[in-house]
Short mmCIF file of C-alpha atoms in Angstrom, two decimals:
data_model
loop_
_atom_site.label_atom_id
_atom_site.label_comp_id
_atom_site.label_asym_id
_atom_site.label_seq_id
_atom_site.Cartn_x
_atom_site.Cartn_y
_atom_site.Cartn_z
CA MET A 1 -14.44 9.22 -3.06
CA LEU A 2 -11.39 8.05 -4.02
CA LYS A 3 -10.89 4.41 -3.29
CA ILE A 4 -7.38 2.94 -3.59
CA THR A 5 -7.02 -0.75 -3.05
CA VAL A 6 -3.06 -2.36 -2.15
CA CYS A 7 -3.32 -5.61 -2.86
CA GLY A 8 -0.85 -8.49 -2.45
CA VAL A 9 0.31 -11.24 -4.52
CA LYS A 10 2.58 -12.99 -1.85
CA GLY A 11 2.79 -12.43 2.00
CA GLY A 12 5.50 -10.50 4.04
CA ILE A 13 5.40 -7.44 1.66
CA MET A 14 4.67 -4.66 3.59
CA LYS A 15 0.95 -4.58 2.20
CA THR A 16 -0.29 -3.37 5.34
CA THR A 17 2.13 -1.37 6.41
CA LEU A 18 1.61 0.51 3.04
CA ALA A 19 -2.20 0.34 3.23
CA ILE A 20 -1.54 2.10 6.84
CA HIS A 21 0.81 4.52 6.06
CA LEU A 22 -0.83 5.70 2.60
CA THR A 23 -4.30 6.30 4.51
CA ALA A 24 -2.21 8.06 7.48
CA TYR A 25 -0.86 10.40 4.40
CA PHE A 26 -4.00 11.63 2.88
CA GLN A 27 -5.48 12.19 6.53
CA GLN A 28 -2.60 14.56 7.50
CA LEU A 29 -3.92 16.69 4.06
CA ASN A 30 -7.09 17.17 6.29
CA LYS A 31 -9.12 14.62 4.10
CA GLN A 32 -11.50 12.13 5.79
CA ALA A 33 -9.87 8.94 5.13
CA LEU A 34 -10.81 5.03 6.16
CA LEU A 35 -8.84 1.93 5.96
CA ILE A 36 -11.22 -1.10 4.90
CA ASP A 37 -9.37 -3.99 6.53
CA ALA A 38 -10.88 -6.65 3.52
CA ASP A 39 -8.59 -9.70 4.49
CA PRO A 40 -10.44 -11.88 6.11
CA ARG A 41 -7.51 -14.55 7.44
CA ASN A 42 -5.27 -12.01 9.25
CA ARG A 43 -7.14 -8.69 10.01
CA SER A 44 -3.67 -7.32 10.29
CA ALA A 45 -4.92 -3.90 9.81
CA VAL A 46 -7.39 -4.12 12.36
CA GLN A 47 -4.99 -5.43 14.75
CA TRP A 48 -2.68 -2.88 14.23
CA ALA A 49 -4.91 -0.78 14.92
CA GLN A 50 -7.06 -1.84 18.01
CA SER A 51 -3.60 -2.66 19.63
CA GLN A 52 -3.09 1.01 21.31
CA GLN A 53 -5.81 2.94 19.52
CA ALA A 54 -3.22 5.24 18.34
CA LEU A 55 -3.92 5.67 14.73
CA PRO A 56 -5.32 9.38 13.63
CA PHE A 57 -8.01 7.61 11.17
CA PRO A 58 -10.81 4.61 11.67
CA VAL A 59 -9.96 1.17 10.51
CA VAL A 60 -12.28 -0.46 9.82
CA ASP A 61 -13.60 -4.53 9.14
CA ASP A 62 -15.22 -5.29 5.57
CA ARG A 63 -17.97 -6.58 6.91
CA LEU A 64 -18.95 -3.10 8.74
CA ALA A 65 -18.07 -0.78 5.95
CA LEU A 66 -21.34 -0.23 5.14
CA GLN A 67 -22.71 0.78 8.19
CA PHE A 68 -19.33 3.44 8.19
CA PHE A 69 -20.53 4.68 4.76
CA GLU A 70 -23.81 5.15 5.72
CA ARG A 71 -22.78 7.26 8.66
CA ASN A 72 -19.71 9.62 7.37
CA LYS A 73 -19.02 11.58 4.89
CA LEU A 74 -15.59 9.94 3.15
CA ASP A 75 -13.07 11.25 0.76
CA VAL A 76 -10.66 8.40 0.46
CA VAL A 77 -11.16 5.03 1.04
CA VAL A 78 -8.08 2.58 1.18
CA PHE A 79 -8.67 -1.65 0.88
CA ASP A 80 -6.56 -3.90 2.66
CA THR A 81 -6.80 -7.09 0.90
CA ALA A 82 -6.03 -10.62 1.10
CA GLY A 83 -2.13 -11.63 2.25
CA SER A 84 -1.91 -13.13 -1.00
CA ALA A 85 -4.81 -12.50 -3.42
CA ASP A 86 -6.50 -15.02 -5.44
CA PRO A 87 -5.86 -14.24 -8.95
CA ASN A 88 -9.78 -14.63 -9.73
CA ASP A 89 -10.56 -11.53 -7.68
CA ILE A 90 -7.64 -9.64 -9.51
CA GLU A 91 -9.92 -7.90 -12.07
CA VAL A 92 -12.88 -7.21 -9.44
CA LEU A 93 -10.55 -5.82 -7.31
CA SER A 94 -8.72 -3.84 -10.54
CA LYS A 95 -12.56 -2.59 -11.42
CA GLY A 96 -13.72 -1.30 -7.73
CA CYS A 97 -11.20 1.08 -7.15
CA ASP A 98 -9.41 4.06 -8.96
CA LEU A 99 -6.03 2.88 -8.25
CA LEU A 100 -4.50 -0.59 -7.50
CA VAL A 101 -1.87 -0.45 -5.75
CA LEU A 102 0.69 -3.68 -6.45
CA PRO A 103 3.75 -3.84 -3.68
CA SER A 104 6.71 -6.19 -3.92
CA SER A 105 9.97 -6.61 -2.94
CA PRO A 106 12.62 -7.35 -5.29
CA ASP A 107 13.58 -10.49 -4.50
CA ALA A 108 13.14 -13.60 -6.67
CA PRO A 109 10.07 -15.09 -5.38
CA SER A 110 8.28 -11.90 -4.91
CA MET A 111 9.10 -11.05 -8.68
CA ALA A 112 7.95 -14.26 -10.01
CA SER A 113 4.66 -13.73 -7.91
CA LEU A 114 3.64 -9.99 -9.17
CA ILE A 115 4.60 -10.85 -12.88
CA LYS A 116 2.35 -13.46 -12.86
CA THR A 117 -0.31 -11.38 -11.71
CA LEU A 118 0.98 -8.36 -14.23
CA LYS A 119 0.13 -10.47 -17.22
CA LEU A 120 -3.38 -11.06 -15.79
CA LEU A 121 -3.87 -7.61 -15.26
CA GLN A 122 -2.58 -6.42 -18.73
CA SER A 123 -5.97 -8.42 -20.28
CA PHE A 124 -8.05 -6.36 -18.58
CA PRO A 125 -7.59 -3.14 -20.96
CA LYS A 126 -9.59 -0.62 -18.17
CA ALA A 127 -7.42 -1.52 -14.98
CA VAL A 128 -5.43 0.87 -13.45
CA TYR A 129 -2.57 -0.08 -11.43
CA LYS A 130 0.99 0.77 -10.30
CA VAL A 131 4.04 -1.48 -8.65
CA VAL A 132 5.57 -0.15 -5.50
CA LEU A 133 8.62 -1.95 -4.56
CA THR A 134 9.01 -2.31 -0.82
CA ARG A 135 11.30 -3.89 1.59
CA THR A 136 14.32 -3.15 -0.44
CA PRO A 137 17.66 -1.82 0.71
CA PRO A 138 18.19 1.27 2.02
CA PRO A 139 19.51 3.88 -0.46
CA ARG A 140 23.74 3.80 -0.64
CA LEU A 141 25.52 6.74 0.57
CA THR A 142 26.34 7.59 -3.08
CA GLY A 143 22.47 7.85 -3.42
CA GLU A 144 22.02 5.21 -5.83
CA ILE A 145 19.86 2.35 -5.31
CA ALA A 146 21.19 -1.44 -4.80
CA PRO A 147 21.76 -3.97 -7.34
CA GLU A 148 18.23 -5.43 -6.00
CA GLU A 149 16.26 -2.85 -6.42
CA ALA A 150 17.62 -2.00 -9.51
CA ASP A 151 17.37 -5.54 -11.22
CA ALA A 152 13.46 -5.32 -10.20
CA ARG A 153 12.95 -2.11 -12.13
CA SER A 154 14.96 -2.85 -15.24
CA VAL A 155 12.09 -6.36 -15.45
CA LEU A 156 9.35 -4.01 -15.05
CA ALA A 157 10.49 -1.67 -17.49
CA SER A 158 10.89 -4.63 -20.07
CA LEU A 159 7.79 -5.63 -19.65
CA LYS A 160 6.39 -1.84 -19.53
CA VAL A 161 4.67 -2.20 -16.02
CA PRO A 162 4.25 1.65 -14.33
CA VAL A 163 6.08 1.61 -11.26
CA PHE A 164 6.29 4.37 -8.35
CA LYS A 165 9.70 5.97 -8.44
CA GLN A 166 9.29 5.92 -5.00
CA SER A 167 10.03 2.56 -2.93
CA ILE A 168 9.45 1.86 0.56
CA PRO A 169 12.78 0.52 2.24
CA GLU A 170 13.68 -2.13 4.95
CA LEU A 171 13.41 0.03 8.41
CA LYS A 172 13.53 -1.29 11.71
CA ALA A 173 10.81 1.28 12.31
CA PHE A 174 8.52 -0.05 10.39
CA ARG A 175 8.44 -3.02 12.44
CA HIS A 176 8.33 -0.63 15.48
CA ALA A 177 5.59 1.15 14.02
CA ALA A 178 3.47 -2.42 13.51
CA SER A 179 4.46 -3.86 17.57
CA GLY A 180 3.60 -0.20 18.20
CA GLY A 181 0.31 0.06 16.89
CA THR A 182 0.98 3.50 15.26
CA LEU A 183 2.34 5.11 12.63
CA VAL A 184 6.39 5.53 11.90
CA SER A 185 5.59 9.18 12.09
CA ALA A 186 5.00 8.83 16.02
CA LEU A 187 8.32 7.08 16.60
CA ASN A 188 10.87 8.60 18.13
CA VAL A 189 13.39 5.97 16.66
CA SER A 190 16.15 5.33 14.18
CA GLY A 191 15.31 5.61 10.86
CA ALA A 192 11.29 6.91 11.45
CA ALA A 193 12.03 10.13 9.77
CA ARG A 194 13.61 8.21 7.06
CA ALA A 195 10.32 5.97 6.75
CA TRP A 196 7.86 8.65 7.08
CA GLU A 197 9.71 10.62 4.28
CA CYS A 198 9.53 7.57 1.91
CA CYS A 199 5.66 7.38 2.48
CA VAL A 200 5.02 10.68 2.24
CA ALA A 201 6.60 10.43 -1.53
CA LEU A 202 4.89 7.80 -2.53
CA GLY A 203 1.52 9.38 -1.08
CA ARG A 204 2.28 12.39 -3.67
CA GLU A 205 2.73 10.15 -6.04
CA VAL A 206 -0.31 8.09 -5.59
CA GLN A 207 -2.36 11.29 -4.95
CA ARG A 208 -1.24 12.67 -8.62
CA GLU A 209 -1.98 9.27 -10.37
CA VAL A 210 -5.93 9.50 -8.63
CA LYS A 211 -5.75 13.60 -9.18
CA ALA A 212 -6.98 14.06 -5.48
#
């Protein structure tokens, strides 16, 4: 069973959106996937799932996870952690999964919080982690990435931090999915197809990373 943890070091970085759509990616590969909401303050993933009950995979509160494990055979488990992970929990989170996915938007406050966490992770030699840039400006018509994303990638490269090639852009379709309790792939709104393409591309990178 593969365990993937999506860990946010700051709020507002599409952490739950990412966790939900990564779980959806593995589910559409005919894998038995489960999303565990491990954010006791907000339970955003559980609320998303319960609002319309339209997600094609189960989402459970972490307090009920053991019961679910006992009754079901699972291939992939994705954990959606607290919105701002406590630095003291980072080592535990990194040890308890096959891959720690760290979303961050490219703005200065988010990058500062991310870099602080990365320095901590680099002190754990066995930690397997990778950053995904979120809420990035959509690519230009030329195909070039926006300066904000380019600058963030340059900073992370200078720190020798592993970063996914695919970013998750700021698209209204993601907000529509959250408010509707569904996936962007189920929407017929502007940007939805593009949003899902980005999720699939990221999912493939994650899949290669964990050799699923």
